[in-house]
XYZ file of C-alpha atoms in Angstrom:
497
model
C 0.000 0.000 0.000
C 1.652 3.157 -0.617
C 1.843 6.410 0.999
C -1.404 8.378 -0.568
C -3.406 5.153 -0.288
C -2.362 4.900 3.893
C -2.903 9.136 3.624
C -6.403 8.860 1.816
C -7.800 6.497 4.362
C -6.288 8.170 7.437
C -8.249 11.209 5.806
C -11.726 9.684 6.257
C -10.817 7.557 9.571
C -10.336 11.269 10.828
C -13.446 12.784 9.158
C -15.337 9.762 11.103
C -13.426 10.427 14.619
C -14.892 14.444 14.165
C -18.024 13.495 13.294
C -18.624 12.089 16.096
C -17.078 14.682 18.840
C -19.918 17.239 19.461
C -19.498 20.562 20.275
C -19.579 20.109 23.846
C -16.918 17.543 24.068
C -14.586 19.299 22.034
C -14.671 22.643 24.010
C -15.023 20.945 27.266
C -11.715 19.276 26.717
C -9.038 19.974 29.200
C -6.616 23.473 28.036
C -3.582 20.291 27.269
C -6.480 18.496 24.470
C -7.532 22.067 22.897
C -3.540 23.111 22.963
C -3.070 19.608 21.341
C -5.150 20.817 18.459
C -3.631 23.877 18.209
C -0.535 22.161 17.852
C -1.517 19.495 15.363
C -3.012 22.443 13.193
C 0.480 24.324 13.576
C 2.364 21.350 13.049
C 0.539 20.238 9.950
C 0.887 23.791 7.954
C 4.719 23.937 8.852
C 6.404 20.442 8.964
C 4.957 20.271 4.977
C 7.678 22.821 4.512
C 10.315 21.154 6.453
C 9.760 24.301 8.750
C 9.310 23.899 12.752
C 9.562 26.772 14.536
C 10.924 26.145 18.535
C 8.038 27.672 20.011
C 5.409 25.305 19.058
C 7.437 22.147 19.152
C 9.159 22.663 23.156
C 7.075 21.450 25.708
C 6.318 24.513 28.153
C 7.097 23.830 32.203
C 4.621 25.058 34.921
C 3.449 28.310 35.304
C 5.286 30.204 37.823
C 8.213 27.857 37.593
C 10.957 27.758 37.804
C 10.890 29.094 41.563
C 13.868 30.811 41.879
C 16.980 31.948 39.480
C 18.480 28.604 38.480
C 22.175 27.562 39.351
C 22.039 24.710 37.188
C 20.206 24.704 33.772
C 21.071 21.114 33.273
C 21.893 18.028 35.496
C 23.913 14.865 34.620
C 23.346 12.146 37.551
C 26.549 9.616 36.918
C 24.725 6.601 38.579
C 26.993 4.452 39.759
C 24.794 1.343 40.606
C 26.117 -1.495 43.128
C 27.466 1.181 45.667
C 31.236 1.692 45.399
C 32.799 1.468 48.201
C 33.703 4.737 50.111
C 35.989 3.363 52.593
C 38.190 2.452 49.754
C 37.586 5.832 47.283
C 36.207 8.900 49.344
C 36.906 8.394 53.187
C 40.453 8.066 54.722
C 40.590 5.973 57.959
C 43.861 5.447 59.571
C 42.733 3.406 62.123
C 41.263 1.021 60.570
C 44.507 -0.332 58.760
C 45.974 -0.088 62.370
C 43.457 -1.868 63.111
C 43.735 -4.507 60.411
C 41.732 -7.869 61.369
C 40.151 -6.601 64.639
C 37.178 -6.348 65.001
C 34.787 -3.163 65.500
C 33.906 -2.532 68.696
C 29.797 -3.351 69.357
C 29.865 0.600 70.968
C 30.499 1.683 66.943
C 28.303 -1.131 65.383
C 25.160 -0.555 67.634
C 22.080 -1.373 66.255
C 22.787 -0.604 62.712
C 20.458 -2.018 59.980
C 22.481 -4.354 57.484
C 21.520 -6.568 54.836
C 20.863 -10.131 55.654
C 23.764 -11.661 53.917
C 26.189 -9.737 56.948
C 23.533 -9.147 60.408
C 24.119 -12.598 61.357
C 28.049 -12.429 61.654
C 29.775 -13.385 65.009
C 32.824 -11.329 63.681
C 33.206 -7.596 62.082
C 36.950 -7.687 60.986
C 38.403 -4.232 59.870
C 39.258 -4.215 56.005
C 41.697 -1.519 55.207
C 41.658 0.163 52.067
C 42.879 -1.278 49.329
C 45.363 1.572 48.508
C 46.297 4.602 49.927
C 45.253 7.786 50.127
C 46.434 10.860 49.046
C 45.568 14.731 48.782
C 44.670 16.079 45.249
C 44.613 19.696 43.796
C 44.922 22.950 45.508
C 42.143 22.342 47.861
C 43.960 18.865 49.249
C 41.550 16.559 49.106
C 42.299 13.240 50.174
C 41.081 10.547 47.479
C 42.374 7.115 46.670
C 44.927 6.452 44.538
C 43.246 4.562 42.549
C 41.296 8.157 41.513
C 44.316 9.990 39.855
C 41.946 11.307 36.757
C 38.928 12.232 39.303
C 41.700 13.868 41.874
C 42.878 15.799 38.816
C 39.334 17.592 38.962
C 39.659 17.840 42.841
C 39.404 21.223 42.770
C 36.042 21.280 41.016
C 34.727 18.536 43.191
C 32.300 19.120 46.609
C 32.928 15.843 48.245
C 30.085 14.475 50.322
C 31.414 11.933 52.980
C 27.869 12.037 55.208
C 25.295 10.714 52.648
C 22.778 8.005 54.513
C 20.208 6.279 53.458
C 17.387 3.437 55.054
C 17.639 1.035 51.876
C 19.881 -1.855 52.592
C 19.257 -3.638 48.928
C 19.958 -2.662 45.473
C 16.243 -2.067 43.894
C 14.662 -0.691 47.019
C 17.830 1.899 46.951
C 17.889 2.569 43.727
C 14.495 3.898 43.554
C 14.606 5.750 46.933
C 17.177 8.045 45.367
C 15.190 8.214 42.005
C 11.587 8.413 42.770
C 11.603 9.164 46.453
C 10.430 6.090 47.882
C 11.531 2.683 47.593
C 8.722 1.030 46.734
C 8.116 1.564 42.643
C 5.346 3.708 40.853
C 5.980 7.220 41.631
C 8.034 9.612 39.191
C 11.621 10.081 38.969
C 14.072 12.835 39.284
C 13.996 13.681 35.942
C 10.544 13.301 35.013
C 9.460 15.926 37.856
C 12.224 18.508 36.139
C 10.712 18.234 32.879
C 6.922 18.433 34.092
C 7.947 21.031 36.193
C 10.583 23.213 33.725
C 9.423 21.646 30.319
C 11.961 21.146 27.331
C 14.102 23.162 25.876
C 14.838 21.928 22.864
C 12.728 20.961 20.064
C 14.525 17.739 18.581
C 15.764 16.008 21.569
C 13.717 15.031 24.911
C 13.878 16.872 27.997
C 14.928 13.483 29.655
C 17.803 11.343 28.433
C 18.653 7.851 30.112
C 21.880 5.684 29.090
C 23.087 2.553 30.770
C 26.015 0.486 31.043
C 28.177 -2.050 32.519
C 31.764 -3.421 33.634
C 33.789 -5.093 31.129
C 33.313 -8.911 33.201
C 29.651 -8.174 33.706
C 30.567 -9.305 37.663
C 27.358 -7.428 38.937
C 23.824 -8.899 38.564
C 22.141 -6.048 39.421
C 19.300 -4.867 36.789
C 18.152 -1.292 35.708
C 14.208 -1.534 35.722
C 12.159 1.068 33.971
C 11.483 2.663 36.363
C 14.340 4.606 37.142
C 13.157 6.457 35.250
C 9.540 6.539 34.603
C 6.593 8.912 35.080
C 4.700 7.681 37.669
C 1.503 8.929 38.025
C 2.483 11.900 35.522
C 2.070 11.933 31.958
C 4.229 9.432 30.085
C 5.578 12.020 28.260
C 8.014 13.007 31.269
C 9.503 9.448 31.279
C 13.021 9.141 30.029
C 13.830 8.067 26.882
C 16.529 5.496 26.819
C 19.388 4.826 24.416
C 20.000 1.527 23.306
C 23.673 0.325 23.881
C 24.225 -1.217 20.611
C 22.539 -0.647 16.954
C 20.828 2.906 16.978
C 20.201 4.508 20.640
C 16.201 4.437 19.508
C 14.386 2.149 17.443
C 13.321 3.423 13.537
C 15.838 6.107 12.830
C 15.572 4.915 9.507
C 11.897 5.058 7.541
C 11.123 1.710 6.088
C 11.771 1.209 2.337
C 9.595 3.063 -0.113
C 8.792 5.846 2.536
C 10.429 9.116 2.361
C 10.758 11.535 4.723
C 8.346 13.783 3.350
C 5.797 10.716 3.158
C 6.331 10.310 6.746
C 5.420 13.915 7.561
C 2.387 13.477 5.362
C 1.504 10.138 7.702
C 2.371 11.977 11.246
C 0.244 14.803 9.651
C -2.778 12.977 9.570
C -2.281 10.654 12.553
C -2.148 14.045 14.384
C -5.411 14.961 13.222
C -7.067 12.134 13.957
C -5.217 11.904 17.420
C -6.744 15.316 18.240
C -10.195 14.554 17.264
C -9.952 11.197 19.532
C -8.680 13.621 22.076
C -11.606 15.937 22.128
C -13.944 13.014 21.884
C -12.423 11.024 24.964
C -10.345 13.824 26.728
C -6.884 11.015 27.695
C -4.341 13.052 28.261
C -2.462 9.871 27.144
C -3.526 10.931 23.356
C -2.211 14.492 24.152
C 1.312 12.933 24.948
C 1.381 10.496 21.553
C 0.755 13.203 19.339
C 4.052 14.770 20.991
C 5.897 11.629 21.446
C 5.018 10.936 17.298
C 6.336 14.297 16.790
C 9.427 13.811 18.689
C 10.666 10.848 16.903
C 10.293 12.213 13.448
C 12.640 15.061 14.516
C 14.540 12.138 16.184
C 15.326 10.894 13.164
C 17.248 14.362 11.866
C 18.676 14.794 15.694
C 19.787 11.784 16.458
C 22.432 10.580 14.048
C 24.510 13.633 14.590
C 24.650 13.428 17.888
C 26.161 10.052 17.966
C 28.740 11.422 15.040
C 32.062 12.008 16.932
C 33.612 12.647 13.149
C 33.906 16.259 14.372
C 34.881 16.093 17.758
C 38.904 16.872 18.076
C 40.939 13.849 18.971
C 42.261 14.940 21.881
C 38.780 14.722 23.450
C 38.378 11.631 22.268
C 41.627 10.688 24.030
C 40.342 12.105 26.983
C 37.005 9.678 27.556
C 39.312 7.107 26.840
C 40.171 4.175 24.726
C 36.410 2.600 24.787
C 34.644 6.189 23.811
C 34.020 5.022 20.325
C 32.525 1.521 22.058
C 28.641 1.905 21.970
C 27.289 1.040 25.182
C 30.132 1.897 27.479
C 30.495 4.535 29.966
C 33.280 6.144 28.037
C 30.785 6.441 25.196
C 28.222 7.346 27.090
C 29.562 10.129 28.830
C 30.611 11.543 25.437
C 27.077 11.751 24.343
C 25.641 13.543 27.379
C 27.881 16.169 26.704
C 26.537 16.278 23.155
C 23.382 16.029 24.308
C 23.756 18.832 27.171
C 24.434 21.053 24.311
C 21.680 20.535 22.223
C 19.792 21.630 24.747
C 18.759 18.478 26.993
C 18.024 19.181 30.815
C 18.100 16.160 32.465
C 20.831 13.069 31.715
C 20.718 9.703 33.827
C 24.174 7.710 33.229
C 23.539 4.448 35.334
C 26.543 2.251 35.380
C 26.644 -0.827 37.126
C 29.537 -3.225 38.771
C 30.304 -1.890 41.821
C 28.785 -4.592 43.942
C 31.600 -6.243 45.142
C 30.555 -8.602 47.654
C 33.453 -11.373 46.644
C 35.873 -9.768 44.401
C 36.556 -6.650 45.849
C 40.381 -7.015 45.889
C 40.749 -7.894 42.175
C 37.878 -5.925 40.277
C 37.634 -2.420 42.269
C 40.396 -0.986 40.431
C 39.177 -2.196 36.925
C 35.525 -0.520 37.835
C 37.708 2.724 38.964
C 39.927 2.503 35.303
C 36.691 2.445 33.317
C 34.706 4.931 34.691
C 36.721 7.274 36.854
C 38.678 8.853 33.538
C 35.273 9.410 31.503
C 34.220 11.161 34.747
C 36.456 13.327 34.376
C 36.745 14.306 31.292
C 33.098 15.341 31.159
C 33.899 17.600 34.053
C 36.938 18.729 32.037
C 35.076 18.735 28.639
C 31.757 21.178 30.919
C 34.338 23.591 32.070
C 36.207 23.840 28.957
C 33.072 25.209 26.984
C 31.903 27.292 29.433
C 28.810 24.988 30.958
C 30.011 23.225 34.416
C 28.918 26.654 35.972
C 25.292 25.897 35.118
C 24.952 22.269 34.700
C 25.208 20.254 37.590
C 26.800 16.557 37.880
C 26.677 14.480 40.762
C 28.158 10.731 41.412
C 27.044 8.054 43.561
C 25.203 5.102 44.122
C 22.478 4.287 46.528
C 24.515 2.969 49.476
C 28.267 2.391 50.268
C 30.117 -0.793 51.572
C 31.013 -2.109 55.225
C 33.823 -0.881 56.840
C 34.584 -5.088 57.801
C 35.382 -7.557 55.450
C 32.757 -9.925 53.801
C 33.185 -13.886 53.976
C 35.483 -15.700 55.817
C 36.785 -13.296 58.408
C 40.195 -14.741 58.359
C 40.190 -14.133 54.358
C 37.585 -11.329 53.261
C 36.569 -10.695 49.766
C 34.682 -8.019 49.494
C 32.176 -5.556 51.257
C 28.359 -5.736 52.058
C 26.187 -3.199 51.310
C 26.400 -0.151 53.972
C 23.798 2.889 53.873
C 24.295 3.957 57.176
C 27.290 6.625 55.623
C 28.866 6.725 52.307
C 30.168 8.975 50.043
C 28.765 11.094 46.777
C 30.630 13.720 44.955
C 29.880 16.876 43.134
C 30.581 19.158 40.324
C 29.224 23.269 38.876
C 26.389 23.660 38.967
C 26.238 26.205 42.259
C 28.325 23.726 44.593
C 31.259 24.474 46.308
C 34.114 23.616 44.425
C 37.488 21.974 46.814
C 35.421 21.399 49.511
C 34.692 18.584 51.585
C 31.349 18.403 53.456
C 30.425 16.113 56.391
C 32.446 13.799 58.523
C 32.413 9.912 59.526
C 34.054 8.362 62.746
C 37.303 6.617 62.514
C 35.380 3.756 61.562
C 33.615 5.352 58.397
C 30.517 3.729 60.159
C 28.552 6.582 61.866
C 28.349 9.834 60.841
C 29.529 12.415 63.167
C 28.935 15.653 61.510
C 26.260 17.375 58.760
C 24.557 14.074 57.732
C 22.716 14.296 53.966
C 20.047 12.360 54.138
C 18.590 11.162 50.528
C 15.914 13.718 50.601
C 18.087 16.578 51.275
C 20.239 15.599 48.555
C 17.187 15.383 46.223
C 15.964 18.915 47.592
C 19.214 20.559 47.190
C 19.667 19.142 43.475
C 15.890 20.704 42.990
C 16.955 23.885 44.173
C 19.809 24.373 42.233
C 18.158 23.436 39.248
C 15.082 26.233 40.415
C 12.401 24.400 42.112
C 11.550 24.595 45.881
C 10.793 20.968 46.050
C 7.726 21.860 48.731
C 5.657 23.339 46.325
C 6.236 21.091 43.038
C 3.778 18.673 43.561
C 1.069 17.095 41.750
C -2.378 15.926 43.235
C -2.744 11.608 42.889
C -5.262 9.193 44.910
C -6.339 11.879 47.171
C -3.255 13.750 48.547
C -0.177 15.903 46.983
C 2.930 14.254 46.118
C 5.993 15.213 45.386
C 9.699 14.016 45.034
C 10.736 14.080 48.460
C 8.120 13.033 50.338
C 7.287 14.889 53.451
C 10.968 15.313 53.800
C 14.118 16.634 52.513
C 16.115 19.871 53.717
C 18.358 21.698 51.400
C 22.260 21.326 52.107
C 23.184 24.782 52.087
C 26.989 24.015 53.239
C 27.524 22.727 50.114
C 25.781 25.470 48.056
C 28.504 28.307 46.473
């Protein structure tokens, strides 16, 4: 069938949709469905051309938002899923390597919450780092050595050693941090910046999401949707995910014998008839295919030139590292967020996992830091370099630490169990404090014995910076007002420039 046949029958499927809206139903459509039209009808004269003009393809945010003057205009969240261990990376302890073997005392332990693969032990032997520690940049910060491209940025870095959280398993922890609770269903981060700020560019989403994983593929530990779903709000805040190998999204290419002006002439009339449906049935759902449709054809322009590093110099290249021209890895991925930062994308979610190093912490920590900690870096580098880490934000971390004791046989550990009682995130631009070090752990790294960031403060503060109070973005759902942190969250202002 070819493309006037498919258009010619779309026509009267549409005629048949309006026929049956009356006038009631169409103008007693909520202001999204009559917009909607609007937009279709816009859409429809324009795209013929090849002509889009910004204004009527970016998705507006809330009136009255954002809140405040913005630090950062974008945010890059460099997930780093398993939860590295900050006993070995972030947070010196010289007495546990004195220490070495004994075990720690039940006055530091005290009722602490652990996973049930460690409660049950009869011993809690002191692990020392792996390596040492040393201080970095101007500001001296001490870091492992096993950090040397991330301590090269030291002086851009606000290092958090007093993050906590209640989750003591992966999922659960994972979706604390993301949604705000840790039971699923509720919106993420990123979806409740781009419902609250919109989009600010017209051929890209507002919400990006890229995964990867270590080299051995030594961590089981999935990335479910939703990370990075809607929730209760419109689909069309969800993030779109790249694909780690063939295209990032499916169809870049039309299917043989379509063109890409037959293709607007299909979207065209899919949008028409997707607008009458919506002022017959009033689904907001409708209201957010009609965008999503739109969004992929410009996908299809957008999307191969972003993933074209033909032009980028190749001492950037050098810089992510041999595996940035690997699809799928974190090298490669952390390329394309910068690409995609400046074409205008608000909200990036890199989740990496392989940090969950219950049995092979001694021989696969420092592989996980040579793959990821350089790429890190050089996105940092790459921000500053064009002028954006002042107003994009990036923060690293995962959703819990490790144990300051050994895991296994306590005369022979090999590795660390999950610890969220304190644990280590860092950040960079965005309106932090740059060289600074923020909170404090005892010389066990177990409790934390000064300015504790709980996961809802951290999730307010990134809110603020990016504009929003987080008390007053909410959205009404099953009888009460939600919003991303709960009825919780303070803002860290020590860490704020």
């Amino acid at each position: 069938m070819n493309t006037q046949h498919i258009t010619h029958s779309l026509w009267h499927d549409t005629a048949a949709l309006r026929a049956r809206a009356t006038r009631r139903q169409l103008f007693g459509s909520t202001a999204s469905g009559i917009g909607s039209l609007a937009l279709a009808s816009l859409l429809a004269g324009d795209a013929r051309s090849g002509l889009t003009s910004a204004t009527e393809a970016v998705v507006p945010g809330l009136a009255g938002l954002p809140h405040h003057e913005p630090k950062a205009k974008r945010v890059v969240m460099l997930w780093q899923g398993g939860g590295p261990s900050h006993v070995d990376l972030f947070d010196p302890k010289p007495v546990i390597r004195e220490r070495a073997g004994e075990d720690i005392p039940a006055s530091i332990r005290g009722a602490t919450r652990l996973s049930t693969m460690s409660s049950g032990y009869a011993k809690w032997p002191c692990v020392p780092s792996i390596k040492p520690f040393k201080k970095y940049g101007k500001a001296g910060i001490e870091m492992s050595e096993l950090l040397p491209a991330i301590g090269g940025i030291a002086d851009e870095l606000c290092l958090v050693r007093s993050m906590h959280t209640e989750a003591v398993n992966h999922a659960p922890g994972v979706t604390f941090f993301m949604t705000g609770s840790q039971v699923p269903g509720r919106p993420s981060m990123g979806a409740w910046l781009s419902y609250g700020l919109g989009c600010e560019t017209e051929n890209l989403p507002a919400f990006v999401v890229m995964t990867s994983s270590d080299k051995e593929k030594t961590c089981g530990q999935l990335f479910f949707d939703y990370y990075w779903g809607s929730g209760f709000l419109s689909s069309r805040y969800q993030g779109v995910k790249f694909r780690n190998t063939g295209d990032p999204v499916p169809y870049l290419a039309n299917p043989p014998g379509i063109s890409r002006e037959g293709r607007r002439r299909l979207l065209d009339d899919l949008a028409a008839m997707n607008a009458a449906h919506l002022a017959e049935a009033g689904d907001p759902e409708i209201d957010t295919r009609i965008a999503q449709y739109e969004m992929a054809y410009r996908m299809q322009a957008s999307v191969p030139e972003l993933v074209d590093f033909s032009d980028e110099p190749q001492y950037v290249l050098d810089r992510y590292g041999p595996d940035v021209h690997t699809k799928g890895s974190f090298a490669y991925n952390c390329l394309v967020t910068r690409r995609l930062l400046e074409r205008g994308v608000r909200f990036v979610q890199l989740m990496h996992a392989g940090w969950d190093q219950h049995n092979n912490l001694f021989t696969h920590l420092e592989v996980q830091c040579r793959d990821t900690q350089g790429p890190s870096a050089a996105l940092v580098l790459d921000l500053k370099e064009r002028g954006m880490l002042d107003d994009t934000l990036v923060a690293w971390g995962g959703e819990f630490g490790r144990t300051p004791f050994g895991q296994g046989d306590p005369a022979s550990p090999k590795g660390r169990d999950h610890f969220g009682r304190a644990f280590s995130w860092w950040l960079a631009g965005g309106g932090v404090k740059p060289g600074h070090v923020y909170g404090a752990t005892d010389d066990y790294a177990w409790n934390i014995t000064a300015d504790p960031v709980h996961v809802h403060d951290m999730q307010a503060t990134i809110m603020h910076l990016a504009g929003i109070d987080h008390e007053r973005l909410t959205f009404r759902y099953q009888g009460r007002q939600f919003r991303l942190t709960d009825v919780h969250g303070h803002i860290v202002r020590g860490i704020l420039a």
